[in-house]
Coordinates of C-alpha atoms in Angstrom, one line a residue:
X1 CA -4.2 -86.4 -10.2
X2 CA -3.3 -83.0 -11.2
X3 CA -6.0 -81.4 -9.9
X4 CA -5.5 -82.8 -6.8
X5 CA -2.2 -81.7 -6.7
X6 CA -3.2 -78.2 -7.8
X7 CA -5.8 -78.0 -4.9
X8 CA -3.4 -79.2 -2.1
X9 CA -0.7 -76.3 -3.1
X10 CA -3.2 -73.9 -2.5
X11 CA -3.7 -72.4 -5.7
X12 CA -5.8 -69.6 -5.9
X13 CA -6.0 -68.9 -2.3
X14 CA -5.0 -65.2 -2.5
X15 CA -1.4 -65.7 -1.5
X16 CA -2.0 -66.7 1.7
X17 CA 0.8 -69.3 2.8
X18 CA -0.3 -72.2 5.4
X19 CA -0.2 -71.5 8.9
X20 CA -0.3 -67.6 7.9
X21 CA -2.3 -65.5 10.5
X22 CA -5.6 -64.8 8.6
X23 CA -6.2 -61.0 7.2
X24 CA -8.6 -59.5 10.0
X25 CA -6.9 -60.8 12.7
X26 CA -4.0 -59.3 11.6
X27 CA -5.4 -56.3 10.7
X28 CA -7.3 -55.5 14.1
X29 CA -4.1 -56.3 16.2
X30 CA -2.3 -54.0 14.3
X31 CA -4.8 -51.4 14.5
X32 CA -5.0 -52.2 18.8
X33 CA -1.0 -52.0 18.7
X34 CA -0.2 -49.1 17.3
X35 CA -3.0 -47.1 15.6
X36 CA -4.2 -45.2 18.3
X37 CA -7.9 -45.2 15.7
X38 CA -11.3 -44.5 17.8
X39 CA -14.0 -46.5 17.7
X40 CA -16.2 -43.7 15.2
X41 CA -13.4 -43.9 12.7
X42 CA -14.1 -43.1 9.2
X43 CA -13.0 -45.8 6.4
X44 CA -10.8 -44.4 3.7
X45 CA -11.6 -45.4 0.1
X46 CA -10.8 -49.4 -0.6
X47 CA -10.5 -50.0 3.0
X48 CA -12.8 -52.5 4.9
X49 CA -14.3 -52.2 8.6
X50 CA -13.0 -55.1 11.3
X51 CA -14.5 -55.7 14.8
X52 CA -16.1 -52.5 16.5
X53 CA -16.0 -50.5 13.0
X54 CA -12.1 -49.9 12.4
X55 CA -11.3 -49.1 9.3
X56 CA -8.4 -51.4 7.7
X57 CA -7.0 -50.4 4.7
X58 CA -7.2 -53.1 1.7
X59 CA -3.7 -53.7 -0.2
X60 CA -3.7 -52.5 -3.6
X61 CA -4.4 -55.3 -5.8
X62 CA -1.0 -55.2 -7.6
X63 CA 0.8 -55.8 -4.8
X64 CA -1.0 -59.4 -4.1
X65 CA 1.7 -62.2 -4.8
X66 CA 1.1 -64.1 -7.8
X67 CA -0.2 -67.4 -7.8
X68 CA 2.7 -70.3 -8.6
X69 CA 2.8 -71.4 -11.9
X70 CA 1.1 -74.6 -12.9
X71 CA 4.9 -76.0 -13.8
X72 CA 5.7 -75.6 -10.4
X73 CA 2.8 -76.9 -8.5
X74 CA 2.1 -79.8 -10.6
X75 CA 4.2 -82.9 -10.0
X76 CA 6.0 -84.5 -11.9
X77 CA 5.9 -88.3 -12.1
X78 CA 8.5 -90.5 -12.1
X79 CA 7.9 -92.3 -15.0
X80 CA 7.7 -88.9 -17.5
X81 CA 11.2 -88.4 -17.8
X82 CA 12.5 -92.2 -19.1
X83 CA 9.8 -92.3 -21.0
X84 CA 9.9 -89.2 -22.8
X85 CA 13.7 -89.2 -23.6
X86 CA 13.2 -93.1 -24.8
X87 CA 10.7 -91.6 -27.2
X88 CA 13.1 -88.8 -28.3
X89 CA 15.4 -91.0 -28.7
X90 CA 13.6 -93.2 -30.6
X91 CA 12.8 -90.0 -32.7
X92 CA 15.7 -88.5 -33.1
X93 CA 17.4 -92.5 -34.7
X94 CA 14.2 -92.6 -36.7
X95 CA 13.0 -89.6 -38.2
X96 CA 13.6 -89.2 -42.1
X97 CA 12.8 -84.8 -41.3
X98 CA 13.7 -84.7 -45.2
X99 CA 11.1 -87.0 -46.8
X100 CA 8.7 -89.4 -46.2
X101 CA 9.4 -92.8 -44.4
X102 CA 8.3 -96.1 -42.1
X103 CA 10.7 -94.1 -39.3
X104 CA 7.8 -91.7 -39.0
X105 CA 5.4 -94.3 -38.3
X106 CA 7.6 -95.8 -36.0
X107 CA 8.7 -92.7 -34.0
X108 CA 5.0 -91.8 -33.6
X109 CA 4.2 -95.7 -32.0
X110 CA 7.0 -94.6 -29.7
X111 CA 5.5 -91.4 -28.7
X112 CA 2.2 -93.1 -28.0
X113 CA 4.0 -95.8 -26.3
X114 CA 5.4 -93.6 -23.8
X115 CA 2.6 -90.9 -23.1
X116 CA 0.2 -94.6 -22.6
X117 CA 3.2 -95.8 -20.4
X118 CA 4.0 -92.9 -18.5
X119 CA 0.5 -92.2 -18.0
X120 CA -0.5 -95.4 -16.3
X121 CA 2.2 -95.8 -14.2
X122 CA 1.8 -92.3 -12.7
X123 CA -1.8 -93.4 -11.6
X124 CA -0.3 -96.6 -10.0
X125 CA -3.0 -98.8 -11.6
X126 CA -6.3 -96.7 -11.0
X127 CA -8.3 -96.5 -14.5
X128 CA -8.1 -93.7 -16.6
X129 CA -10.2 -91.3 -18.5
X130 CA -8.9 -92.9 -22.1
X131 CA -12.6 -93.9 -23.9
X132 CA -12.8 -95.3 -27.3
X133 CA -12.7 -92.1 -28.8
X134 CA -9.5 -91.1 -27.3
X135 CA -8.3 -94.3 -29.5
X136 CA -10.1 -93.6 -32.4
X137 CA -8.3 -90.4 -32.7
X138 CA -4.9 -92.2 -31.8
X139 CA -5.3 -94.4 -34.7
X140 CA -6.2 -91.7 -37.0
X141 CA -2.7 -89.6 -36.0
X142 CA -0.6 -93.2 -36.6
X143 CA -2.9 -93.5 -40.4
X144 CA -1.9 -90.7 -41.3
X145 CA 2.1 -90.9 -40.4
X146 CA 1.5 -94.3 -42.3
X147 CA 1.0 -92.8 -45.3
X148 CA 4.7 -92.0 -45.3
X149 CA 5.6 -95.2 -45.5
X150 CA 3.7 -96.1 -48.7
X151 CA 3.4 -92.1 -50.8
X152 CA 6.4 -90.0 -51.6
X153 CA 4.7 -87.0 -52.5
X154 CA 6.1 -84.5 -50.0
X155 CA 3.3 -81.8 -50.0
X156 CA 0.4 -84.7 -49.4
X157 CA 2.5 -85.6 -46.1
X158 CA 3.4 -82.6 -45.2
X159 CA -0.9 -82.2 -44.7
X160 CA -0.9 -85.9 -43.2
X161 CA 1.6 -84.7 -40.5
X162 CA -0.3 -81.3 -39.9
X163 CA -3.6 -83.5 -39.7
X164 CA -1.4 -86.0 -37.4
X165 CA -1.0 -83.6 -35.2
X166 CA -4.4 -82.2 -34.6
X167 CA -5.7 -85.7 -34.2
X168 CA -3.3 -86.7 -31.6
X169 CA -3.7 -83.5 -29.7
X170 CA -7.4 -84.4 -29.4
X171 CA -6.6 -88.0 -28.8
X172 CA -4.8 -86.8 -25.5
X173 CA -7.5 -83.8 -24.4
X174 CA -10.6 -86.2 -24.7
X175 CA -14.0 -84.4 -23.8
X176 CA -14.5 -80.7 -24.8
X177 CA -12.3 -78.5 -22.4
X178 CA -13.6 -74.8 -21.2
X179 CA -11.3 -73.7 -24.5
X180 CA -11.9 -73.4 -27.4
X181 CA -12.0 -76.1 -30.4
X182 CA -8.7 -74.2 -31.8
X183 CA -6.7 -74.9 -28.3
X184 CA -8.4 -78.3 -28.0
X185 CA -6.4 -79.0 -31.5
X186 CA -2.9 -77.6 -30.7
X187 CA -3.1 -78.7 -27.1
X188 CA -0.1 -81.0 -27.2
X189 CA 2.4 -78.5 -28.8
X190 CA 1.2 -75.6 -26.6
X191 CA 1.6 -77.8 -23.4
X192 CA 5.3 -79.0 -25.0
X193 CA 6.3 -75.6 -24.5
X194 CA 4.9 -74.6 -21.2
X195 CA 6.2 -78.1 -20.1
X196 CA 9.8 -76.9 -20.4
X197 CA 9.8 -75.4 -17.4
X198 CA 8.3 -78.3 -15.8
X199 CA 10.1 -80.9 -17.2
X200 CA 13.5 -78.5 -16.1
X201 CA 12.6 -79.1 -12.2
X202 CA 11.8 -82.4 -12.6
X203 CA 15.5 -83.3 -14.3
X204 CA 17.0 -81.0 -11.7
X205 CA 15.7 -83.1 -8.7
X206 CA 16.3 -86.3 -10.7
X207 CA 20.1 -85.2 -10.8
X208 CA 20.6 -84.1 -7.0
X209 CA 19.0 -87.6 -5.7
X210 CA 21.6 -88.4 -2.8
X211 CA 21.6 -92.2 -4.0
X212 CA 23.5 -90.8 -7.2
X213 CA 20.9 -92.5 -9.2
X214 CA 21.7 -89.6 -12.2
X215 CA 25.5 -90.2 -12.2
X216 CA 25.3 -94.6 -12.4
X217 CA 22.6 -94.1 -15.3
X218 CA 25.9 -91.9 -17.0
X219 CA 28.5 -93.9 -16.4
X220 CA 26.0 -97.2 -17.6
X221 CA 25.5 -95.1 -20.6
X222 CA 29.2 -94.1 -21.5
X223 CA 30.4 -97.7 -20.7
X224 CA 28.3 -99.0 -23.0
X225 CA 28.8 -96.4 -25.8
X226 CA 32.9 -97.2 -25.0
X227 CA 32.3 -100.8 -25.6
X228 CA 30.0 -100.4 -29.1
X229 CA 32.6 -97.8 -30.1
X230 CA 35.5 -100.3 -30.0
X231 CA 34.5 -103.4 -30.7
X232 CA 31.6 -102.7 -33.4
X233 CA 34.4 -101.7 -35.8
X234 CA 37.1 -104.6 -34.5
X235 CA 33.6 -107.0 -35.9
X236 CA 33.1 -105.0 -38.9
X237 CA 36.9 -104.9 -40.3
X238 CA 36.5 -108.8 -39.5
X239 CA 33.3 -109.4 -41.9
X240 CA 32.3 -107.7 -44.5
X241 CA 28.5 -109.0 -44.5
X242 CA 28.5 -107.5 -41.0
X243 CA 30.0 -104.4 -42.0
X244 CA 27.2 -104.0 -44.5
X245 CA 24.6 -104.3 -41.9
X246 CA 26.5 -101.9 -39.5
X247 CA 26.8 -99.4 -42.4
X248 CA 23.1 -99.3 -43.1
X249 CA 22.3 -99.1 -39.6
X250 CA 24.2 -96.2 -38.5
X251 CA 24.4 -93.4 -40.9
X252 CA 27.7 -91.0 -41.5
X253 CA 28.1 -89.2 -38.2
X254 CA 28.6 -85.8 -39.3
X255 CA 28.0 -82.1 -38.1
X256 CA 24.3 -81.9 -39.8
X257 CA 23.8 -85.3 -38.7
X258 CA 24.3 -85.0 -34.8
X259 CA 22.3 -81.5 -35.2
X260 CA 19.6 -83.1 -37.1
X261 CA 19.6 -85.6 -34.0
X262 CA 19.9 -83.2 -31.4
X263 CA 17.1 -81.2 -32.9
X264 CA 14.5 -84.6 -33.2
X265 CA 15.0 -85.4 -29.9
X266 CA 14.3 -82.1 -28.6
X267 CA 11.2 -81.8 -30.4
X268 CA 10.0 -85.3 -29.9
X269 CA 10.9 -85.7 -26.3
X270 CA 9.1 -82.6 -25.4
X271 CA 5.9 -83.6 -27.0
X272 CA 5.8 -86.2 -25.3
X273 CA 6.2 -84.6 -22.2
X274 CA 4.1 -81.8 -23.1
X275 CA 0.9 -84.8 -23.4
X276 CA 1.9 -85.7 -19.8
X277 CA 2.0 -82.3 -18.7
X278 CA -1.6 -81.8 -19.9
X279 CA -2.6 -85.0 -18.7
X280 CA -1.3 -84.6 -15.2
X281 CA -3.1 -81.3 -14.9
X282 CA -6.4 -81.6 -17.9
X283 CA -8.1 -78.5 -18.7
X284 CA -11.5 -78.5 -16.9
X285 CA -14.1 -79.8 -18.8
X286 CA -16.8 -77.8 -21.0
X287 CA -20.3 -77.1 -19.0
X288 CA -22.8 -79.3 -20.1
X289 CA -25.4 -76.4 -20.0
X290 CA -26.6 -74.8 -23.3
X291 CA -25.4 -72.0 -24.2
X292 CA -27.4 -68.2 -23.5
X293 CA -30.2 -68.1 -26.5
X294 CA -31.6 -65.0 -27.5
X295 CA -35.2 -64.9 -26.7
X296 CA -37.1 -63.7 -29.7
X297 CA -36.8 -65.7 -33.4
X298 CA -37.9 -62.6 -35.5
X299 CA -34.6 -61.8 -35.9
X300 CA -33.3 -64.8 -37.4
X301 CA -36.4 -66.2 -38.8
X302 CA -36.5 -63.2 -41.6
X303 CA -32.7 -62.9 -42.4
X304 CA -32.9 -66.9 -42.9
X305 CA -36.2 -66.6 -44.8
X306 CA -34.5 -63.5 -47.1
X307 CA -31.4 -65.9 -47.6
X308 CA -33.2 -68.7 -48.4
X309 CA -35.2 -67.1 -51.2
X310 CA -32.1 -66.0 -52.5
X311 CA -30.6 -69.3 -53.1
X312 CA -34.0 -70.8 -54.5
X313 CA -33.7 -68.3 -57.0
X314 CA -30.2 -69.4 -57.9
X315 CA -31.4 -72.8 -57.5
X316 CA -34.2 -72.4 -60.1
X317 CA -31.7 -70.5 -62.5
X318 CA -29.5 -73.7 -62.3
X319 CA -32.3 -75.8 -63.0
X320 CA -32.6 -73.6 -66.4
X321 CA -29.2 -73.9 -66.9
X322 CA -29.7 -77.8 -66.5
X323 CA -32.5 -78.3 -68.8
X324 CA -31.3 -75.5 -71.3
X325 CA -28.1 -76.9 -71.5
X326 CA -24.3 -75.3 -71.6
X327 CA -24.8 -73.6 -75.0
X328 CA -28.1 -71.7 -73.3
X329 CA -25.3 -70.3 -70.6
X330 CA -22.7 -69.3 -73.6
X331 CA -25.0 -67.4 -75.7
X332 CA -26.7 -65.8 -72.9
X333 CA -23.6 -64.9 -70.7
X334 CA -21.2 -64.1 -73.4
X335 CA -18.8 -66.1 -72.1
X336 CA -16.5 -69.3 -72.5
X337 CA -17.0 -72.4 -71.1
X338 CA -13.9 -72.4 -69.0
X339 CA -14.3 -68.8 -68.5
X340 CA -18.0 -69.5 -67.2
X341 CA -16.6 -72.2 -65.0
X342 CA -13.8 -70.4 -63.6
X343 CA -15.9 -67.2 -62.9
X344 CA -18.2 -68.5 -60.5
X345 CA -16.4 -71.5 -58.4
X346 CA -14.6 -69.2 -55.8
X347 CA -17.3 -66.9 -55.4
X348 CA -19.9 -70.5 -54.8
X349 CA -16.6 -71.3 -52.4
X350 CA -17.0 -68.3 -50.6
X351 CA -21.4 -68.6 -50.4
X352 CA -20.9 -72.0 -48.9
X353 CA -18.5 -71.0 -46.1
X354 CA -20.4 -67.9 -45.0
X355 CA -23.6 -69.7 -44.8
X356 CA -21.4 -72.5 -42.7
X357 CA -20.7 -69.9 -40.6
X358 CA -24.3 -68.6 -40.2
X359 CA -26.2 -72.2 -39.7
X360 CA -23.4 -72.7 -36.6
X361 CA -24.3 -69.4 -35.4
X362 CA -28.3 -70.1 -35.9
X363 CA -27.5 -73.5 -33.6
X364 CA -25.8 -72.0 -31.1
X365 CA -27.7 -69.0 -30.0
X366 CA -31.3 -69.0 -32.2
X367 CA -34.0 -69.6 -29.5
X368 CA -35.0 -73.0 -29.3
X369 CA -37.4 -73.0 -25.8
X370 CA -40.8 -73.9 -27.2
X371 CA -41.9 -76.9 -29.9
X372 CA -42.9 -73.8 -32.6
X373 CA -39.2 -72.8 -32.1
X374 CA -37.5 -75.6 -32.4
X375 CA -40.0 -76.5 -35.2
X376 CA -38.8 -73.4 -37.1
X377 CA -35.2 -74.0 -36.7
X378 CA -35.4 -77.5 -38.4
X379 CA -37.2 -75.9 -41.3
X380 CA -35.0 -72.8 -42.0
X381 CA -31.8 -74.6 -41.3
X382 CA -32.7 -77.6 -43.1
X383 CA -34.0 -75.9 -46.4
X384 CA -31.1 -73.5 -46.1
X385 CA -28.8 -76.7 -45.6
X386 CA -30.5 -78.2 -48.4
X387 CA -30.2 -75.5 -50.6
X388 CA -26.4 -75.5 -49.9
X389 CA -25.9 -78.1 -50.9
X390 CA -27.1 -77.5 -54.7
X391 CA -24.7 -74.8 -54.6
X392 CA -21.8 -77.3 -53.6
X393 CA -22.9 -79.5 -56.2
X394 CA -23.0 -76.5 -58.9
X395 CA -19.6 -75.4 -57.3
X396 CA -18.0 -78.8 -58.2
X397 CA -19.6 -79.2 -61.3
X398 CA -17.6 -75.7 -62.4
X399 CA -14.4 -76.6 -61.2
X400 CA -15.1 -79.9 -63.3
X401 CA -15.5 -78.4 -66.7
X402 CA -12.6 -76.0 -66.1
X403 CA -10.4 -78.7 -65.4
X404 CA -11.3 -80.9 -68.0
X405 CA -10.6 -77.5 -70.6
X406 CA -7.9 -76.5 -68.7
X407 CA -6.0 -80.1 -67.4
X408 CA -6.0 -81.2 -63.7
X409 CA -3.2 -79.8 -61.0
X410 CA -3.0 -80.6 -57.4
X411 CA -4.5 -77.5 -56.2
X412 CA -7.1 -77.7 -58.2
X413 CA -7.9 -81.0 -56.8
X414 CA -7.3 -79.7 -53.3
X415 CA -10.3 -77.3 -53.5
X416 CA -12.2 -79.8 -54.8
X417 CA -11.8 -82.2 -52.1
X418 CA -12.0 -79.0 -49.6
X419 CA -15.6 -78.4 -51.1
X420 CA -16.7 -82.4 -50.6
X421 CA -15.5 -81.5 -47.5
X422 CA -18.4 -78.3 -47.1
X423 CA -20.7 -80.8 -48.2
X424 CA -20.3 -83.1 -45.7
X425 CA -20.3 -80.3 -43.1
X426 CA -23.9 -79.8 -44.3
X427 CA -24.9 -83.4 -44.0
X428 CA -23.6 -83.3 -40.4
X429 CA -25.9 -80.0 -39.6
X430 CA -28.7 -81.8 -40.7
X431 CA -27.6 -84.7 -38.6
X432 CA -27.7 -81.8 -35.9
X433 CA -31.5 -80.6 -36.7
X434 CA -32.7 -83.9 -35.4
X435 CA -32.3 -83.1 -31.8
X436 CA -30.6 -79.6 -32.2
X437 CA -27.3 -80.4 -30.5
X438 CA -24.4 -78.9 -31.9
X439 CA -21.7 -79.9 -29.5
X440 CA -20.3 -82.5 -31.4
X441 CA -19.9 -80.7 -34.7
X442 CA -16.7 -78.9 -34.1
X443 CA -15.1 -82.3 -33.4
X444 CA -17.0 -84.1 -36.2
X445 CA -15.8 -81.4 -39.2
X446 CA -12.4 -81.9 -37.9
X447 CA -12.5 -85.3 -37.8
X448 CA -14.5 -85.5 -41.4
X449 CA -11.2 -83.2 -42.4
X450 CA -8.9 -85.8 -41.1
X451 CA -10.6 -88.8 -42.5
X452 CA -11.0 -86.8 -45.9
X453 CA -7.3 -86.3 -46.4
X454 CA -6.4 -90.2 -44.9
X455 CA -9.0 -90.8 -47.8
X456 CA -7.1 -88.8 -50.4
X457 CA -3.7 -90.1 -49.5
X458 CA -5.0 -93.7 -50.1
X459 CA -6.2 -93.2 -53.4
X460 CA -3.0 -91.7 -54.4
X461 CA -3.8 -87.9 -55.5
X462 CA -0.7 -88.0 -57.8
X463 CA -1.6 -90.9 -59.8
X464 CA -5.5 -89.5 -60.3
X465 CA -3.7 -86.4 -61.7
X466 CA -1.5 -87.9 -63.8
X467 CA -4.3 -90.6 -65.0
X468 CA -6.6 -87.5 -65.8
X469 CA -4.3 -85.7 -67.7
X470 CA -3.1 -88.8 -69.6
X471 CA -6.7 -89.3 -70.5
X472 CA -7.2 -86.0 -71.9
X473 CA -4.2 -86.7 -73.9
X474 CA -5.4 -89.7 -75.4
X475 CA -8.7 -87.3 -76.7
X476 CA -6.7 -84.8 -78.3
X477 CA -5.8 -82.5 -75.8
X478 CA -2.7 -81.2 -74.7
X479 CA -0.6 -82.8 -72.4
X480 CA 1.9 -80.8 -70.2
X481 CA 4.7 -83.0 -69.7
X482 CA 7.2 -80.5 -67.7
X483 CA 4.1 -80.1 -65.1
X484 CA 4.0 -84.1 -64.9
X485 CA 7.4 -84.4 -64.3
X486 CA 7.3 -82.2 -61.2
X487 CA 5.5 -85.0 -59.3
X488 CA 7.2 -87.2 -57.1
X489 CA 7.9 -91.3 -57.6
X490 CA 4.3 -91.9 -57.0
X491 CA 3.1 -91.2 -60.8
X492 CA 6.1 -93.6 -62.0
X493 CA 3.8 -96.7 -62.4
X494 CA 1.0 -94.6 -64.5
X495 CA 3.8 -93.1 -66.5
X496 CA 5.8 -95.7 -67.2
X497 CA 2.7 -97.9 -68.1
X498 CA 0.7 -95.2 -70.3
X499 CA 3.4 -92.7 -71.9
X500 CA 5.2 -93.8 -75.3
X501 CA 8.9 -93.5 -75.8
X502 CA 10.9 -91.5 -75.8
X503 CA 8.5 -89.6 -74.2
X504 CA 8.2 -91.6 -71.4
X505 CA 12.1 -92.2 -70.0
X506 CA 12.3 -88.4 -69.8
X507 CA 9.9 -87.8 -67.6
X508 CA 10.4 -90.6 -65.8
X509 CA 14.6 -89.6 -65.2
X510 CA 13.5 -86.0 -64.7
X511 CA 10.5 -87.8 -62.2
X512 CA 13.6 -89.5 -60.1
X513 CA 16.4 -87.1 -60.8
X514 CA 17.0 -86.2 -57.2
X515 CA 16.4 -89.9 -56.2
X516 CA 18.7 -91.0 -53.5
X517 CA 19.5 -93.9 -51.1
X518 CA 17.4 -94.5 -48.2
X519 CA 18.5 -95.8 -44.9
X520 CA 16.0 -98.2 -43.5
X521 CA 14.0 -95.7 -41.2
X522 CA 13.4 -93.5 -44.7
X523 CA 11.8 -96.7 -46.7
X524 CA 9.2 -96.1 -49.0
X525 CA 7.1 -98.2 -50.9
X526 CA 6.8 -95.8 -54.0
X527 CA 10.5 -94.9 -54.0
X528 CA 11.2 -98.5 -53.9
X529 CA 9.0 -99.5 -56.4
X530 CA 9.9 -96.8 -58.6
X531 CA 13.9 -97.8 -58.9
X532 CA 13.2 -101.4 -60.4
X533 CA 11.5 -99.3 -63.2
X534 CA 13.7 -99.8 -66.3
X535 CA 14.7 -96.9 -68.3
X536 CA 15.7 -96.6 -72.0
X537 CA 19.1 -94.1 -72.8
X538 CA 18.5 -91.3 -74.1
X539 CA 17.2 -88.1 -72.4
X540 CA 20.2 -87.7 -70.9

């Protein structure tokens, strides 16, 4: 539809304007009219010869009008604007922006609501290009806003609405676009902002249709506000079960309320907009060609045969490590176990992301013509994947024992689930080997990524913490109790179930000591659950 539109504007046709004379017609009458030029004339730098050799000179190329912008060309459907502000208003009446809650989940159903609605009824019934994985990715986007309907922890939504985001901006783009992965990611914010412009136009026409369409929908609007504003409090002075109901459905209007509304709606309403926008005009699709190869393997079959030896050999000294056991590693390094553990995991971290880096490159642009080429590629990549993997595993296995000396923390966790994450990265290259297609990956890591952290946030990453740390108390160790009660009403259930008095009701008031009332769009499940928990005095 957008393309269409794009084509029938005339975009990219030079500037010329329909119904313009063309350039060498122009040029030659201009040249009989006035010129006085012979025949034998010589052409000046830049200029080009028309007819019986007379030179016309070309116009610099900075004086060639610019082509519209896609805001302007593109149309805007009817059905963009209603459905858009619905959604930001929907947004703006939902939204908890200050912690976690259902409203997000609900406000995020409205968004997809209206892009789905808006969509279909600007293609007047003719199918569209959603596919299943458009709606696998649309599913993953509403998970993960669901987890702020059941976790409080604000830093673990805080990644669930980042990871939201990315998966509903691929929901919308689809296929592979001639951009890159990192635009295919971002594509719905970027287009909320270049939709401004576009979504301006369209509200100006709206509001200068001569059947006064705009100005009925405003006076419809501000009857109907009049009305709620007298006779909602005439019903609640009268009843005071109704007044309870009107109380938790419509919060203190003050100053930072309206702003915080103001500022939803804006932001909602143009993402929502900003998915039409790209679907009304998509990117064009990515070539299905391969990409250029470099002809001869010698230079990647020896760096990937040097780097392979290399790990082997780290490999095999693991393997010593393994049978010799950790007091082998001690006497021989000089070194601590925690110390040991500590030294090596980021410097593992960093091996395992560099040869990431270098099997994508080896996919992309190694040679791959011939069977003995492709042959090679599965072997080097595949032992090299292989090998990576050990190193993952010896990776985790250090961040392990420095933990368990050390206690467990949330970014500690973080990195370990980042480097499951590598793992799996490696699993899906060799996955790639069989037929040596590497489209897909980009899409599949970020979607691994995704599921990963929808993973995380359902086995509750504050309550593994806490769990571990309790459990090394139990063996002895120390347990730090300030660090425990930093965590939000998510650990409540392990502490209150596993940590003796008094012990216990102190972190547990220090736990909920900024614990306030939610309005129904801010419900949550673990700040819900965590108020019936009873509390002995003391602790102040």
């Amino acid at each position: 539809m957008g393309t269409a539109g794009i084509r029938e504007a005339g975009v990219g046709s030079a500037g010329s304007e329909p119904g313009a004379p063309r350039g060498p017609r122009m040029g030659a009458a201009g040249v009989r009219e006035g010129s006085g030029a012979g025949v034998g004339a010589v052409a000046a730098p830049g200029a080009s010869a028309v007819g019986g050799g007379v030179a016309v000179a070309a116009p610099p190329v900075f004086l060639h009008p610019l082509p519209p912008p896609k805001s302007a060309v593109v149309p805007l459907p009817a059905a963009v604007l209603p459905a858009s502000g619905l959604a930001g208003v929907a947004g703006a009446l939902l939204v908890p922006v200050d912690r976690p809650g259902v409203g997000w989940l609900l406000s995020g159903l409205g968004v997809v609501g209206a892009v789905v609605v808006a969509d279909r009824r600007s293609r007047g019934g003719a199918p569209g290009d959603f596919t299943w994985r458009n709606a696998a990715w649309a599913a993953l986007a509403l998970a993960l806003l669901a987890m702020g309907t059941v976790r409080a922890s604000g830093w673990l939504f805080v990644l669930c609405v980042i990871g939201a985001v990315v998966s509903g901006s691929l929901a919308v783009v689809g296929e592979r676009t001639v951009h890159s992965v990192l635009y295919d990611m971002l594509a719905v914010p970027i287009e909320a902002v270049r939709a401004i412009p576009w979504v301006g136009r369209g509200a100006g026409r709206f509001t200068t249709r001569r059947d006064g369409v705009a100005r009925r929908i405003a006076l419809a609007v501000l009857a109907a506000a009049a009305l709620v504003g007298v006779f909602v409090p005439l019903l609640a002075s009268a009843d005071a079960a109704f007044a309870a109901v009107v109380d938790a459905l419509i919060p203190d209007l003050s100053v930072a309320t309206l702003v915080r509304w103001c500022s939803v709606f804006a932001v909602v309403t143009l993402v929502a907009a900003g998915a039409c926008y790209f679907l009304a005009a998509p990117a064009p699709r990515a070539p299905g060609e391969r990409p250029h190869r470099t002809k001869y393997g010698l230079e990647w079959t020896v760096p990937l045969v040097v780097l392979i030896l290399v790990f082997a050999a780290f490999v095999g000294v693991r393997l010593v490590v393994l049978f010799g056991g950790t007091e082998y590693v001690l006497r021989t390094s000089n070194l601590t176990s925690a110390e040991y553990a500590r030294g090596g995991f980021w410097q593992l971290c960093a091996v395992t992301v560099l040869t990431l880096a270098i099997v994508a490159a080896a996919l992309r642009w190694a040679p791959n013509a011939t069977k003995a080429d492709r042959l090679r590629q599965r072997v080097l990549l595949g032992t090299l994947s292989a090998l990576t993997l050990v190193l993952v595993g010896s990776a985790l296995s250090r961040m392990w024992t420095y933990q368990e000396a050390y206690g467990f923390t949330v970014l500690r966790l973080l990195v370990e689930v980042c480097e499951l994450w590598f793992g799996a990265l490696f699993v899906l290259v060799g996955a790639a080997l069989v037929r040596l297609r590497s489209a897909w990956l980009p899409r599949a890591a970020i979607g691994t990524a995704a599921a990963a952290l929808l993973v995380l946030a359902v086995l509750d990453p504050e309550r593994l913490i806490a769990d571990a740390n309790l459990d090394r108390a139990a063996a002895g160790k120390p347990l730090d109790d300030r660090y425990l009660a930093r965590f939000s009403a998510d650990v409540v259930p392990v502490v209150s179930a596993r940590l003796p008095e008094p012990l216990r009701t102190c972190v547990l008031r220090q736990v909920l000591r900024d614990d306030t009332p939610d309005t129904w769009p801010a419900w949550n499940l673990s700040r819900a659950s965590a108020r019936d928990v009873p509390l002995a005095p003391g602790c102040g």
